[in-house]
Amino acid sequence: QQQVKQSPQSLIVQKGGISIINCAYENTAFDYFPWYQQFPGKGPALLIAIRPDVSEKKEGRFTISFNKSAKQFSLHIMDSQPGDSATYFCAAETSGSRLTFGEGTQLTVNP
Amino acid sequence: EPEVTQTPSHQVTQMGQEVILRCVPISNHLYFYWYRQILGQKVEFLVSFYNNEISEKSEIFDDQFSVERPDGSNFTLKIRSTKLEDSAMYFCASSRDRGGNQPQHFGDGTRLSIL
């Protein structure tokens, strides 16, 4: 019940395209949903986050869509760029407790 | 921008030896965490630490592991009697507060290789 399931495992997108990564959870006590971006040899870096009282949050080219009834949330990267090539992790947190991470998505944006 | 710093970046240790991984959290942060990432797998929570005591630990964090804040700046993870399966990236994180208002910031990790 603590798991966060993430798909796809890998994603290849052309420059300028839209990258979409999906996550699903079971634990309704989760109340904070961040996305982290990780480059090789680096730690996860917070990209964008959302709370379940909001259905969508946009920051620049990055948008989180949140569906509370379906217990799903997704990351959309508009106008994807080669510099966006990285591993993306969704995560979920319960009231300031541990972060539970998804399995990660390796995104490759071809020039 | 303030960063979480971790040392060493790579640690190679013989099986059965003790290892200490070090972290300097962001200076005004009060909550500290250790996570690990086995190669090719997801990031897993180990332990959280606040006010000089463990606030939460996972099932992975057994008696082999311990954490300490020996002074006002460092936060350490000690692994006793290391095993081959302890080989992983270990990430330290810190936050100013708990909950989504104050996100966790991660260091770049220590790659631990057990031979």
PDB file of N, CA, C and O in Angstrom, chain A residues 3-4 9 31-32 36 38 41-46 49 51 87 89 93 95-104, chain B residues 33 35 37 40-45 48 56-59 89 91 98-109:
ATOM      1  N   GLN A   3       3.396   1.634  -1.929  1.00  0.00           N
ATOM      2  CA  GLN A   3       4.083   1.729  -3.206  1.00  0.00           C
ATOM      3  C   GLN A   3       3.557   2.857  -4.065  1.00  0.00           C
ATOM      4  O   GLN A   3       2.384   3.259  -3.972  1.00  0.00           O
ATOM      5  N   VAL A   4       4.461   3.363  -4.894  1.00  0.00           N
ATOM      6  CA  VAL A   4       4.116   4.295  -5.956  1.00  0.00           C
ATOM      7  C   VAL A   4       4.594   3.653  -7.247  1.00  0.00           C
ATOM      8  O   VAL A   4       5.775   3.334  -7.367  1.00  0.00           O
ATOM      9  N   GLN A   9       9.017   2.877 -18.062  1.00  0.00           N
ATOM     10  CA  GLN A   9      10.367   2.727 -17.523  1.00  0.00           C
ATOM     11  C   GLN A   9      11.351   3.578 -18.314  1.00  0.00           C
ATOM     12  O   GLN A   9      12.312   4.109 -17.756  1.00  0.00           O
ATOM     13  N   ASP A  31      -0.075  13.042   0.985  1.00  0.00           N
ATOM     14  CA  ASP A  31      -0.618  14.389   0.843  1.00  0.00           C
ATOM     15  C   ASP A  31       0.346  15.366   0.170  1.00  0.00           C
ATOM     16  O   ASP A  31       0.131  16.575   0.187  1.00  0.00           O
ATOM     17  N   TYR A  32       1.383  14.831  -0.416  1.00  0.00           N
ATOM     18  CA  TYR A  32       2.342  15.697  -1.109  1.00  0.00           C
ATOM     19  C   TYR A  32       3.019  14.857  -2.167  1.00  0.00           C
ATOM     20  O   TYR A  32       3.459  13.737  -1.880  1.00  0.00           O
ATOM     21  N   TYR A  36      11.071  14.475  -8.995  1.00  0.00           N
ATOM     22  CA  TYR A  36      12.498  14.747  -8.936  1.00  0.00           C
ATOM     23  C   TYR A  36      13.138  14.408 -10.274  1.00  0.00           C
ATOM     24  O   TYR A  36      12.743  13.456 -10.956  1.00  0.00           O
ATOM     25  N   GLN A  38      16.884  13.532 -12.017  1.00  0.00           N
ATOM     26  CA  GLN A  38      18.221  13.075 -11.639  1.00  0.00           C
ATOM     27  C   GLN A  38      19.088  12.903 -12.875  1.00  0.00           C
ATOM     28  O   GLN A  38      18.749  12.125 -13.777  1.00  0.00           O
ATOM     29  N   GLY A  41      25.260  10.674 -11.968  1.00  0.00           N
ATOM     30  CA  GLY A  41      26.258  11.117 -11.006  1.00  0.00           C
ATOM     31  C   GLY A  41      25.794  12.200 -10.056  1.00  0.00           C
ATOM     32  O   GLY A  41      26.582  12.710  -9.254  1.00  0.00           O
ATOM     33  N   LYS A  42      24.521  12.531 -10.129  1.00  0.00           N
ATOM     34  CA  LYS A  42      23.965  13.584  -9.273  1.00  0.00           C
ATOM     35  C   LYS A  42      22.837  13.026  -8.430  1.00  0.00           C
ATOM     36  O   LYS A  42      22.280  11.979  -8.713  1.00  0.00           O
ATOM     37  N   GLY A  43      22.490  13.769  -7.366  1.00  0.00           N
ATOM     38  CA  GLY A  43      21.357  13.381  -6.562  1.00  0.00           C
ATOM     39  C   GLY A  43      20.056  13.863  -7.175  1.00  0.00           C
ATOM     40  O   GLY A  43      20.050  14.704  -8.083  1.00  0.00           O
ATOM     41  N   PRO A  44      18.935  13.336  -6.698  1.00  0.00           N
ATOM     42  CA  PRO A  44      17.637  13.808  -7.190  1.00  0.00           C
ATOM     43  C   PRO A  44      17.454  15.288  -6.855  1.00  0.00           C
ATOM     44  O   PRO A  44      17.746  15.714  -5.741  1.00  0.00           O
ATOM     45  N   ALA A  45      16.946  16.038  -7.823  1.00  0.00           N
ATOM     46  CA  ALA A  45      16.688  17.466  -7.634  1.00  0.00           C
ATOM     47  C   ALA A  45      15.203  17.722  -7.808  1.00  0.00           C
ATOM     48  O   ALA A  45      14.606  17.281  -8.801  1.00  0.00           O
ATOM     49  N   LEU A  46      14.605  18.425  -6.853  1.00  0.00           N
ATOM     50  CA  LEU A  46      13.180  18.716  -6.924  1.00  0.00           C
ATOM     51  C   LEU A  46      12.867  19.530  -8.164  1.00  0.00           C
ATOM     52  O   LEU A  46      13.483  20.559  -8.432  1.00  0.00           O
ATOM     53  N   ALA A  49       6.132  20.117  -7.597  1.00  0.00           N
ATOM     54  CA  ALA A  49       5.374  19.313  -6.640  1.00  0.00           C
ATOM     55  C   ALA A  49       3.939  19.810  -6.569  1.00  0.00           C
ATOM     56  O   ALA A  49       3.644  20.969  -6.920  1.00  0.00           O
ATOM     57  N   ARG A  51      -0.007  19.337  -4.240  1.00  0.00           N
ATOM     58  CA  ARG A  51      -0.815  18.787  -3.162  1.00  0.00           C
ATOM     59  C   ARG A  51      -2.134  18.301  -3.737  1.00  0.00           C
ATOM     60  O   ARG A  51      -2.588  18.821  -4.758  1.00  0.00           O
ATOM     61  N   THR A  87      16.759  10.996 -15.641  1.00  0.00           N
ATOM     62  CA  THR A  87      15.823  10.069 -15.020  1.00  0.00           C
ATOM     63  C   THR A  87      14.870  10.866 -14.139  1.00  0.00           C
ATOM     64  O   THR A  87      15.302  11.727 -13.364  1.00  0.00           O
ATOM     65  N   PHE A  89      11.779  10.811 -11.317  1.00  0.00           N
ATOM     66  CA  PHE A  89      11.127  10.022 -10.273  1.00  0.00           C
ATOM     67  C   PHE A  89       9.911  10.775  -9.749  1.00  0.00           C
ATOM     68  O   PHE A  89      10.021  11.954  -9.371  1.00  0.00           O
ATOM     69  N   GLU A  93       4.498  11.586  -0.252  1.00  0.00           N
ATOM     70  CA  GLU A  93       4.869  11.785   1.147  1.00  0.00           C
ATOM     71  C   GLU A  93       3.610  11.881   1.996  1.00  0.00           C
ATOM     72  O   GLU A  93       2.589  12.404   1.550  1.00  0.00           O
ATOM     73  N   SER A  95       2.394  13.606   5.299  1.00  0.00           N
ATOM     74  CA  SER A  95       2.519  14.552   6.413  1.00  0.00           C
ATOM     75  C   SER A  95       3.940  14.688   6.935  1.00  0.00           C
ATOM     76  O   SER A  95       4.188  14.557   8.139  1.00  0.00           O
ATOM     77  N   GLY A  96       4.859  14.922   6.026  1.00  0.00           N
ATOM     78  CA  GLY A  96       6.214  15.173   6.444  1.00  0.00           C
ATOM     79  C   GLY A  96       6.997  13.945   6.821  1.00  0.00           C
ATOM     80  O   GLY A  96       8.037  14.037   7.466  1.00  0.00           O
ATOM     81  N   SER A  97       6.527  12.833   6.445  1.00  0.00           N
ATOM     82  CA  SER A  97       7.224  11.583   6.710  1.00  0.00           C
ATOM     83  C   SER A  97       8.165  11.253   5.548  1.00  0.00           C
ATOM     84  O   SER A  97       8.549  12.125   4.792  1.00  0.00           O
ATOM     85  N   ARG A  98       8.482  10.004   5.406  1.00  0.00           N
ATOM     86  CA  ARG A  98       9.393   9.582   4.364  1.00  0.00           C
ATOM     87  C   ARG A  98       8.830   9.870   2.978  1.00  0.00           C
ATOM     88  O   ARG A  98       7.623   9.896   2.770  1.00  0.00           O
ATOM     89  N   LEU A  99       9.747  10.045   2.014  1.00  0.00           N
ATOM     90  CA  LEU A  99       9.375  10.063   0.602  1.00  0.00           C
ATOM     91  C   LEU A  99       9.357   8.632   0.090  1.00  0.00           C
ATOM     92  O   LEU A  99      10.316   7.877   0.318  1.00  0.00           O
ATOM     93  N   THR A 100       8.283   8.257  -0.592  1.00  0.00           N
ATOM     94  CA  THR A 100       8.209   6.972  -1.271  1.00  0.00           C
ATOM     95  C   THR A 100       8.323   7.241  -2.759  1.00  0.00           C
ATOM     96  O   THR A 100       7.505   7.964  -3.325  1.00  0.00           O
ATOM     97  N   PHE A 101       9.353   6.683  -3.375  1.00  0.00           N
ATOM     98  CA  PHE A 101       9.648   6.975  -4.767  1.00  0.00           C
ATOM     99  C   PHE A 101       9.059   5.929  -5.709  1.00  0.00           C
ATOM    100  O   PHE A 101       8.936   4.748  -5.356  1.00  0.00           O
ATOM    101  N   GLY A 102       8.737   6.372  -6.930  1.00  0.00           N
ATOM    102  CA  GLY A 102       8.447   5.459  -8.007  1.00  0.00           C
ATOM    103  C   GLY A 102       9.733   4.867  -8.556  1.00  0.00           C
ATOM    104  O   GLY A 102      10.843   5.210  -8.117  1.00  0.00           O
ATOM    105  N   GLU A 103       9.581   3.971  -9.543  1.00  0.00           N
ATOM    106  CA  GLU A 103      10.723   3.220 -10.040  1.00  0.00           C
ATOM    107  C   GLU A 103      11.625   4.047 -10.968  1.00  0.00           C
ATOM    108  O   GLU A 103      12.736   3.630 -11.272  1.00  0.00           O
ATOM    109  N   GLY A 104      11.148   5.188 -11.419  1.00  0.00           N
ATOM    110  CA  GLY A 104      11.958   6.051 -12.277  1.00  0.00           C
ATOM    111  C   GLY A 104      11.666   5.843 -13.754  1.00  0.00           C
ATOM    112  O   GLY A 104      11.311   4.747 -14.186  1.00  0.00           O
TER     113      GLY A 104
ATOM    114  N   TYR B  33      17.783  13.197   6.509  1.00  0.00           N
ATOM    115  CA  TYR B  33      17.337  11.906   5.983  1.00  0.00           C
ATOM    116  C   TYR B  33      18.499  11.183   5.310  1.00  0.00           C
ATOM    117  O   TYR B  33      19.405  11.810   4.767  1.00  0.00           O
ATOM    118  N   TYR B  35      18.747   8.079   2.328  1.00  0.00           N
ATOM    119  CA  TYR B  35      18.109   7.206   1.359  1.00  0.00           C
ATOM    120  C   TYR B  35      19.210   6.399   0.679  1.00  0.00           C
ATOM    121  O   TYR B  35      20.374   6.792   0.672  1.00  0.00           O
ATOM    122  N   GLN B  37      20.024   3.977  -3.054  1.00  0.00           N
ATOM    123  CA  GLN B  37      19.575   3.599  -4.395  1.00  0.00           C
ATOM    124  C   GLN B  37      20.504   2.512  -4.901  1.00  0.00           C
ATOM    125  O   GLN B  37      21.652   2.788  -5.285  1.00  0.00           O
ATOM    126  N   GLY B  40      20.234   0.787 -10.648  1.00  0.00           N
ATOM    127  CA  GLY B  40      19.121   0.450 -11.521  1.00  0.00           C
ATOM    128  C   GLY B  40      17.780   0.356 -10.834  1.00  0.00           C
ATOM    129  O   GLY B  40      16.784   0.033 -11.484  1.00  0.00           O
ATOM    130  N   GLN B  41      17.742   0.624  -9.529  1.00  0.00           N
ATOM    131  CA  GLN B  41      16.486   0.519  -8.780  1.00  0.00           C
ATOM    132  C   GLN B  41      16.050   1.894  -8.277  1.00  0.00           C
ATOM    133  O   GLN B  41      16.709   2.900  -8.493  1.00  0.00           O
ATOM    134  N   LYS B  42      14.933   1.921  -7.608  1.00  0.00           N
ATOM    135  CA  LYS B  42      14.411   3.195  -7.140  1.00  0.00           C
ATOM    136  C   LYS B  42      15.086   3.631  -5.844  1.00  0.00           C
ATOM    137  O   LYS B  42      15.759   2.856  -5.178  1.00  0.00           O
ATOM    138  N   VAL B  43      14.887   4.887  -5.522  1.00  0.00           N
ATOM    139  CA  VAL B  43      15.424   5.440  -4.289  1.00  0.00           C
ATOM    140  C   VAL B  43      14.560   4.952  -3.118  1.00  0.00           C
ATOM    141  O   VAL B  43      13.329   5.031  -3.168  1.00  0.00           O
ATOM    142  N   GLU B  44      15.232   4.463  -2.055  1.00  0.00           N
ATOM    143  CA  GLU B  44      14.519   3.897  -0.904  1.00  0.00           C
ATOM    144  C   GLU B  44      14.872   4.662   0.363  1.00  0.00           C
ATOM    145  O   GLU B  44      16.037   4.943   0.633  1.00  0.00           O
ATOM    146  N   PHE B  45      13.881   4.945   1.162  1.00  0.00           N
ATOM    147  CA  PHE B  45      14.056   5.632   2.432  1.00  0.00           C
ATOM    148  C   PHE B  45      14.744   4.713   3.447  1.00  0.00           C
ATOM    149  O   PHE B  45      14.422   3.525   3.560  1.00  0.00           O
ATOM    150  N   SER B  48      14.940   8.971   9.070  1.00  0.00           N
ATOM    151  CA  SER B  48      14.850  10.421   9.243  1.00  0.00           C
ATOM    152  C   SER B  48      15.258  10.772  10.664  1.00  0.00           C
ATOM    153  O   SER B  48      15.126   9.951  11.590  1.00  0.00           O
ATOM    154  N   GLU B  56      11.911   8.443  12.268  1.00  0.00           N
ATOM    155  CA  GLU B  56      11.300   7.335  11.539  1.00  0.00           C
ATOM    156  C   GLU B  56      12.400   6.508  10.891  1.00  0.00           C
ATOM    157  O   GLU B  56      13.428   7.045  10.475  1.00  0.00           O
ATOM    158  N   LYS B  57      12.199   5.208  10.791  1.00  0.00           N
ATOM    159  CA  LYS B  57      13.147   4.365  10.065  1.00  0.00           C
ATOM    160  C   LYS B  57      12.393   3.298   9.299  1.00  0.00           C
ATOM    161  O   LYS B  57      11.283   2.911   9.662  1.00  0.00           O
ATOM    162  N   SER B  58      13.021   2.839   8.209  1.00  0.00           N
ATOM    163  CA  SER B  58      12.397   1.806   7.400  1.00  0.00           C
ATOM    164  C   SER B  58      12.858   0.432   7.879  1.00  0.00           C
ATOM    165  O   SER B  58      13.742   0.298   8.728  1.00  0.00           O
ATOM    166  N   GLU B  59      12.257  -0.570   7.262  1.00  0.00           N
ATOM    167  CA  GLU B  59      12.613  -1.953   7.607  1.00  0.00           C
ATOM    168  C   GLU B  59      14.043  -2.285   7.182  1.00  0.00           C
ATOM    169  O   GLU B  59      14.644  -3.225   7.677  1.00  0.00           O
ATOM    170  N   MET B  89      24.189   3.541  -3.978  1.00  0.00           N
ATOM    171  CA  MET B  89      24.367   4.972  -3.778  1.00  0.00           C
ATOM    172  C   MET B  89      23.595   5.352  -2.521  1.00  0.00           C
ATOM    173  O   MET B  89      22.439   4.963  -2.362  1.00  0.00           O
ATOM    174  N   PHE B  91      22.184   8.529  -0.409  1.00  0.00           N
ATOM    175  CA  PHE B  91      21.887   9.953  -0.509  1.00  0.00           C
ATOM    176  C   PHE B  91      21.467  10.504   0.847  1.00  0.00           C
ATOM    177  O   PHE B  91      20.629   9.925   1.526  1.00  0.00           O
ATOM    178  N   ARG B  98       9.080  19.778   8.097  1.00  0.00           N
ATOM    179  CA  ARG B  98       8.481  18.577   7.522  1.00  0.00           C
ATOM    180  C   ARG B  98       7.281  18.966   6.694  1.00  0.00           C
ATOM    181  O   ARG B  98       6.721  20.039   6.830  1.00  0.00           O
ATOM    182  N   GLY B  99       6.892  18.066   5.828  1.00  0.00           N
ATOM    183  CA  GLY B  99       5.713  18.330   5.023  1.00  0.00           C
ATOM    184  C   GLY B  99       6.049  19.028   3.735  1.00  0.00           C
ATOM    185  O   GLY B  99       7.167  19.491   3.522  1.00  0.00           O
ATOM    186  N   GLY B 100       5.083  19.110   2.882  1.00  0.00           N
ATOM    187  CA  GLY B 100       5.304  19.612   1.541  1.00  0.00           C
ATOM    188  C   GLY B 100       5.674  21.074   1.444  1.00  0.00           C
ATOM    189  O   GLY B 100       6.132  21.526   0.395  1.00  0.00           O
ATOM    190  N   ASN B 101       5.492  21.835   2.498  1.00  0.00           N
ATOM    191  CA  ASN B 101       5.870  23.244   2.417  1.00  0.00           C
ATOM    192  C   ASN B 101       7.374  23.430   2.366  1.00  0.00           C
ATOM    193  O   ASN B 101       7.872  24.452   1.925  1.00  0.00           O
ATOM    194  N   GLN B 102       8.100  22.460   2.819  1.00  0.00           N
ATOM    195  CA  GLN B 102       9.552  22.537   2.859  1.00  0.00           C
ATOM    196  C   GLN B 102      10.117  21.246   2.281  1.00  0.00           C
ATOM    197  O   GLN B 102      10.263  20.264   2.993  1.00  0.00           O
ATOM    198  N   PRO B 103      10.402  21.251   0.983  1.00  0.00           N
ATOM    199  CA  PRO B 103      10.823  20.006   0.328  1.00  0.00           C
ATOM    200  C   PRO B 103      12.186  19.512   0.788  1.00  0.00           C
ATOM    201  O   PRO B 103      12.989  20.277   1.330  1.00  0.00           O
ATOM    202  N   GLN B 104      12.424  18.245   0.552  1.00  0.00           N
ATOM    203  CA  GLN B 104      13.708  17.645   0.870  1.00  0.00           C
ATOM    204  C   GLN B 104      14.693  17.932  -0.264  1.00  0.00           C
ATOM    205  O   GLN B 104      14.388  17.724  -1.432  1.00  0.00           O
ATOM    206  N   HIS B 105      15.888  18.374   0.131  1.00  0.00           N
ATOM    207  CA  HIS B 105      16.963  18.647  -0.820  1.00  0.00           C
ATOM    208  C   HIS B 105      18.022  17.565  -0.666  1.00  0.00           C
ATOM    209  O   HIS B 105      18.457  17.283   0.446  1.00  0.00           O
ATOM    210  N   PHE B 106      18.441  17.022  -1.795  1.00  0.00           N
ATOM    211  CA  PHE B 106      19.348  15.884  -1.790  1.00  0.00           C
ATOM    212  C   PHE B 106      20.777  16.293  -2.134  1.00  0.00           C
ATOM    213  O   PHE B 106      20.997  17.194  -2.954  1.00  0.00           O
ATOM    214  N   GLY B 107      21.742  15.577  -1.539  1.00  0.00           N
ATOM    215  CA  GLY B 107      23.124  15.684  -1.967  1.00  0.00           C
ATOM    216  C   GLY B 107      23.365  14.812  -3.197  1.00  0.00           C
ATOM    217  O   GLY B 107      22.441  14.137  -3.675  1.00  0.00           O
ATOM    218  N   ASP B 108      24.592  14.814  -3.675  1.00  0.00           N
ATOM    219  CA  ASP B 108      24.928  14.044  -4.877  1.00  0.00           C
ATOM    220  C   ASP B 108      25.308  12.598  -4.571  1.00  0.00           C
ATOM    221  O   ASP B 108      25.616  11.842  -5.484  1.00  0.00           O
ATOM    222  N   GLY B 109      25.301  12.239  -3.305  1.00  0.00           N
ATOM    223  CA  GLY B 109      25.441  10.843  -2.947  1.00  0.00           C
ATOM    224  C   GLY B 109      26.861  10.356  -2.736  1.00  0.00           C
ATOM    225  O   GLY B 109      27.837  10.983  -3.169  1.00  0.00           O
TER     226      GLY B 109
END
